[in-house]
Amino acid sequence: MEHWNSTLGSGFMLLGILNNSGFPGLLCATISVLYMLALTSNGLLLLVITMDAWLHVPMYLLLRQLSLMDLLFTSVVTPKAIIDFLLSENTISFGGCALQMFLALTVGGAEDLLLAFMAYDRYVAICHPLNYMVLMRPRVYWLMMATPWVLASLNALCHTLYTMHFPFCRSQKINHLLCEIPPLLKLACEDASRYELMLYVTGVTFLIPPLVAILASYTLILLTVLHMPSNEGRQKALVTCSSHLTVVGMFYGAATFIYVLPSSLHSPKQDNIISVFYTMVTPALNPLIYSLRNKEVMGALRRVLQKYML
C-alpha cells in the first residue's frame, strides 16, 4: 500500500463533530459560546487570584494553574474547529497535527496530575490544619507546580514522536475533532497493536495512580469531616471537596474512555462527543464550579472589581 507522509508537506483532514452533525450551524454557535465562556471565566479567575493577595495560598494558586491549563486545553482545539467550519476548510498539516497532539497531551496530562496534587492540598488543609504551612511550604508548592508540566511534556513528546513516525495510508481523513492518538493509529499502514498496548499501559499508569490518590485523600477527608464538631466547618469542607470531586469526575471519566477502554469499544461518534466534553465543556464549567460556591473567590472578585472600577 502506498505511503504518503514521508515529508512534512503532507496533511490530514479533520472530520470532527461539526462535519457529522445534523445541525452544524447550531452546534458551531454552541461551541463558540462555550469557548467564550471558558475564556471569560478562566481568564477572570486567573486575574482575581493573581491580583488579590488574600488568595495567594497553595489552594488557590493550584486552582490558578488549573484555570491556565483549561484555558490552554480548549484553545488548542476549539478555535481551529470553529474557523475550519466557517471557512469550510478542515485540513491540518502534518506538523500542525503533531503540534496539536503534543499540546493536548501535555496540558491534559498535566491537569491529570494537578488534580491529584489539589486533592493532597485539601487533605492536608482539613486533616492536618496545624501542619499545613509546613507540609505545603513554598518549596513543596513549587514542586507541585512544576512536576505535572515536566512529566506530562516528556510523556507527550515520546507519544507524539512515536505516533507520527508511522507510515499512514492514502486516506488522510481523521474522523475526530482533533489529532489524537487512537483515531490517528487507525490510518497507520503498519501493525500498531504493540504500540496500542503500550498506549494502554501508559494511560493506566498516568490515570489510575492519581485517581487512587484522589479517592484515598477524599476518603480520609470524609472521615475527618464527619467528626468535626462545627457544622459551619463541616459544611465549608464539604462544599470545597464536592466542587473538586465534580471536576475530577468529569475529567477522569472522559480521559478513561479515550485512553483506557479498548479500541473495540470506541466509535467515532462517541469519541467526538467525549472529546467535545473534555476539551470544550469541562474547561467552561470548571471555574464556575469552583467559584460560584466559594465565598473567598466571590469576595476577592468583588474586591478586585471595586478596586479597578472606582
mmCIF file of N, CA, C and O in Angstrom, residues 122-155:
data_model
loop_
_atom_site.group_PDB
_atom_site.id
_atom_site.type_symbol
_atom_site.label_atom_id
_atom_site.label_comp_id
_atom_site.label_asym_id
_atom_site.label_seq_id
_atom_site.Cartn_x
_atom_site.Cartn_y
_atom_site.Cartn_z
ATOM 1 N N ARG A 122 -6.052 19.622 49.796
ATOM 2 C CA ARG A 122 -7.285 19.632 50.610
ATOM 3 C C ARG A 122 -7.168 18.660 51.777
ATOM 4 O O ARG A 122 -7.657 18.932 52.876
ATOM 5 N N TYR A 123 -6.511 17.530 51.544
ATOM 6 C CA TYR A 123 -6.308 16.550 52.616
ATOM 7 C C TYR A 123 -5.485 17.167 53.746
ATOM 8 O O TYR A 123 -5.836 17.048 54.932
ATOM 9 N N VAL A 124 -4.398 17.826 53.394
ATOM 10 C CA VAL A 124 -3.546 18.440 54.418
ATOM 11 C C VAL A 124 -4.296 19.556 55.141
ATOM 12 O O VAL A 124 -4.235 19.673 56.373
ATOM 13 N N ALA A 125 -5.029 20.383 54.386
ATOM 14 C CA ALA A 125 -5.736 21.515 54.989
ATOM 15 C C ALA A 125 -6.816 21.071 55.965
ATOM 16 O O ALA A 125 -7.025 21.722 56.997
ATOM 17 N N ILE A 126 -7.492 19.980 55.670
ATOM 18 C CA ILE A 126 -8.621 19.551 56.502
ATOM 19 C C ILE A 126 -8.198 18.553 57.575
ATOM 20 O O ILE A 126 -8.653 18.621 58.721
ATOM 21 N N CYS A 127 -7.301 17.647 57.244
ATOM 22 C CA CYS A 127 -6.910 16.599 58.192
ATOM 23 C C CYS A 127 -5.720 16.997 59.064
ATOM 24 O O CYS A 127 -5.558 16.462 60.169
ATOM 25 N N HIS A 128 -4.868 17.905 58.570
ATOM 26 C CA HIS A 128 -3.695 18.336 59.337
ATOM 27 C C HIS A 128 -3.559 19.861 59.277
ATOM 28 O O HIS A 128 -2.527 20.381 58.814
ATOM 29 N N PRO A 129 -4.572 20.594 59.725
ATOM 30 C CA PRO A 129 -4.555 22.061 59.581
ATOM 31 C C PRO A 129 -3.396 22.734 60.316
ATOM 32 O O PRO A 129 -2.876 23.753 59.846
ATOM 33 N N LEU A 130 -2.986 22.202 61.462
ATOM 34 C CA LEU A 130 -1.914 22.825 62.236
ATOM 35 C C LEU A 130 -0.563 22.692 61.543
ATOM 36 O O LEU A 130 0.349 23.498 61.779
ATOM 37 N N ASN A 131 -0.407 21.684 60.702
ATOM 38 C CA ASN A 131 0.863 21.471 59.982
ATOM 39 C C ASN A 131 0.795 21.918 58.524
ATOM 40 O O ASN A 131 1.710 21.620 57.752
ATOM 41 N N TYR A 132 -0.276 22.633 58.174
ATOM 42 C CA TYR A 132 -0.499 22.972 56.759
ATOM 43 C C TYR A 132 0.654 23.796 56.187
ATOM 44 O O TYR A 132 1.147 23.511 55.090
ATOM 45 N N MET A 133 1.076 24.832 56.897
ATOM 46 C CA MET A 133 2.117 25.717 56.372
ATOM 47 C C MET A 133 3.473 25.020 56.286
ATOM 48 O O MET A 133 4.338 25.450 55.528
ATOM 49 N N VAL A 134 3.652 23.949 57.041
ATOM 50 C CA VAL A 134 4.897 23.178 56.955
ATOM 51 C C VAL A 134 4.831 22.195 55.791
ATOM 52 O O VAL A 134 5.758 22.107 54.968
ATOM 53 N N LEU A 135 3.719 21.447 55.721
ATOM 54 C CA LEU A 135 3.571 20.436 54.666
ATOM 55 C C LEU A 135 3.368 21.058 53.290
ATOM 56 O O LEU A 135 3.670 20.436 52.270
ATOM 57 N N MET A 136 2.822 22.291 53.260
ATOM 58 C CA MET A 136 2.595 22.976 51.978
ATOM 59 C C MET A 136 3.468 24.223 51.880
ATOM 60 O O MET A 136 3.036 25.263 51.380
ATOM 61 N N ARG A 137 4.703 24.128 52.349
ATOM 62 C CA ARG A 137 5.639 25.261 52.272
ATOM 63 C C ARG A 137 5.964 25.565 50.805
ATOM 64 O O ARG A 137 5.729 24.739 49.925
ATOM 65 N N PRO A 138 6.506 26.757 50.544
ATOM 66 C CA PRO A 138 6.731 27.192 49.149
ATOM 67 C C PRO A 138 7.496 26.191 48.290
ATOM 68 O O PRO A 138 7.171 26.009 47.111
ATOM 69 N N ARG A 139 8.493 25.533 48.858
ATOM 70 C CA ARG A 139 9.269 24.576 48.060
ATOM 71 C C ARG A 139 8.390 23.426 47.577
ATOM 72 O O ARG A 139 8.500 22.980 46.435
ATOM 73 N N VAL A 140 7.514 22.939 48.469
ATOM 74 C CA VAL A 140 6.606 21.852 48.095
ATOM 75 C C VAL A 140 5.609 22.336 47.047
ATOM 76 O O VAL A 140 5.326 21.635 46.067
ATOM 77 N N TYR A 141 5.100 23.558 47.243
ATOM 78 C CA TYR A 141 4.127 24.104 46.284
ATOM 79 C C TYR A 141 4.744 24.229 44.892
ATOM 80 O O TYR A 141 4.124 23.844 43.898
ATOM 81 N N TRP A 142 5.969 24.786 44.823
ATOM 82 C CA TRP A 142 6.590 24.942 43.508
ATOM 83 C C TRP A 142 6.892 23.600 42.857
ATOM 84 O O TRP A 142 6.836 23.468 41.624
ATOM 85 N N LEU A 143 7.196 22.604 43.665
ATOM 86 C CA LEU A 143 7.387 21.256 43.131
ATOM 87 C C LEU A 143 6.074 20.724 42.557
ATOM 88 O O LEU A 143 6.060 20.089 41.489
ATOM 89 N N MET A 144 4.970 20.999 43.255
ATOM 90 C CA MET A 144 3.651 20.596 42.749
ATOM 91 C C MET A 144 3.308 21.321 41.453
ATOM 92 O O MET A 144 2.600 20.782 40.605
ATOM 93 N N MET A 145 3.783 22.537 41.313
ATOM 94 C CA MET A 145 3.520 23.316 40.100
ATOM 95 C C MET A 145 4.313 22.778 38.913
ATOM 96 O O MET A 145 3.795 22.666 37.798
ATOM 97 N N ALA A 146 5.581 22.434 39.152
ATOM 98 C CA ALA A 146 6.474 22.071 38.056
ATOM 99 C C ALA A 146 6.313 20.618 37.620
ATOM 100 O O ALA A 146 6.384 20.312 36.419
ATOM 101 N N THR A 147 6.093 19.715 38.572
ATOM 102 C CA THR A 147 6.057 18.279 38.266
ATOM 103 C C THR A 147 5.042 17.910 37.189
ATOM 104 O O THR A 147 5.382 17.165 36.257
ATOM 105 N N PRO A 148 3.789 18.372 37.268
ATOM 106 C CA PRO A 148 2.837 17.998 36.208
ATOM 107 C C PRO A 148 3.286 18.416 34.818
ATOM 108 O O PRO A 148 3.163 17.642 33.859
ATOM 109 N N TRP A 149 3.833 19.627 34.692
ATOM 110 C CA TRP A 149 4.253 20.105 33.376
ATOM 111 C C TRP A 149 5.423 19.295 32.840
ATOM 112 O O TRP A 149 5.440 18.933 31.655
ATOM 113 N N VAL A 150 6.404 18.998 33.688
ATOM 114 C CA VAL A 150 7.597 18.274 33.237
ATOM 115 C C VAL A 150 7.247 16.846 32.823
ATOM 116 O O VAL A 150 7.593 16.392 31.717
ATOM 117 N N LEU A 151 6.545 16.123 33.690
ATOM 118 C CA LEU A 151 6.202 14.729 33.385
ATOM 119 C C LEU A 151 5.267 14.635 32.181
ATOM 120 O O LEU A 151 5.441 13.775 31.310
ATOM 121 N N ALA A 152 4.279 15.518 32.134
ATOM 122 C CA ALA A 152 3.317 15.466 31.031
ATOM 123 C C ALA A 152 3.969 15.816 29.695
ATOM 124 O O ALA A 152 3.666 15.189 28.671
ATOM 125 N N SER A 153 4.860 16.796 29.691
ATOM 126 C CA SER A 153 5.511 17.178 28.429
ATOM 127 C C SER A 153 6.448 16.080 27.928
ATOM 128 O O SER A 153 6.522 15.827 26.717
ATOM 129 N N LEU A 154 7.156 15.410 28.844
ATOM 130 C CA LEU A 154 8.016 14.292 28.432
ATOM 131 C C LEU A 154 7.181 13.144 27.876
ATOM 132 O O LEU A 154 7.530 12.547 26.837
ATOM 133 N N ASN A 155 6.086 12.818 28.550
ATOM 134 C CA ASN A 155 5.188 11.763 28.070
ATOM 135 C C ASN A 155 4.600 12.134 26.718
ATOM 136 O O ASN A 155 4.539 11.303 25.795
#
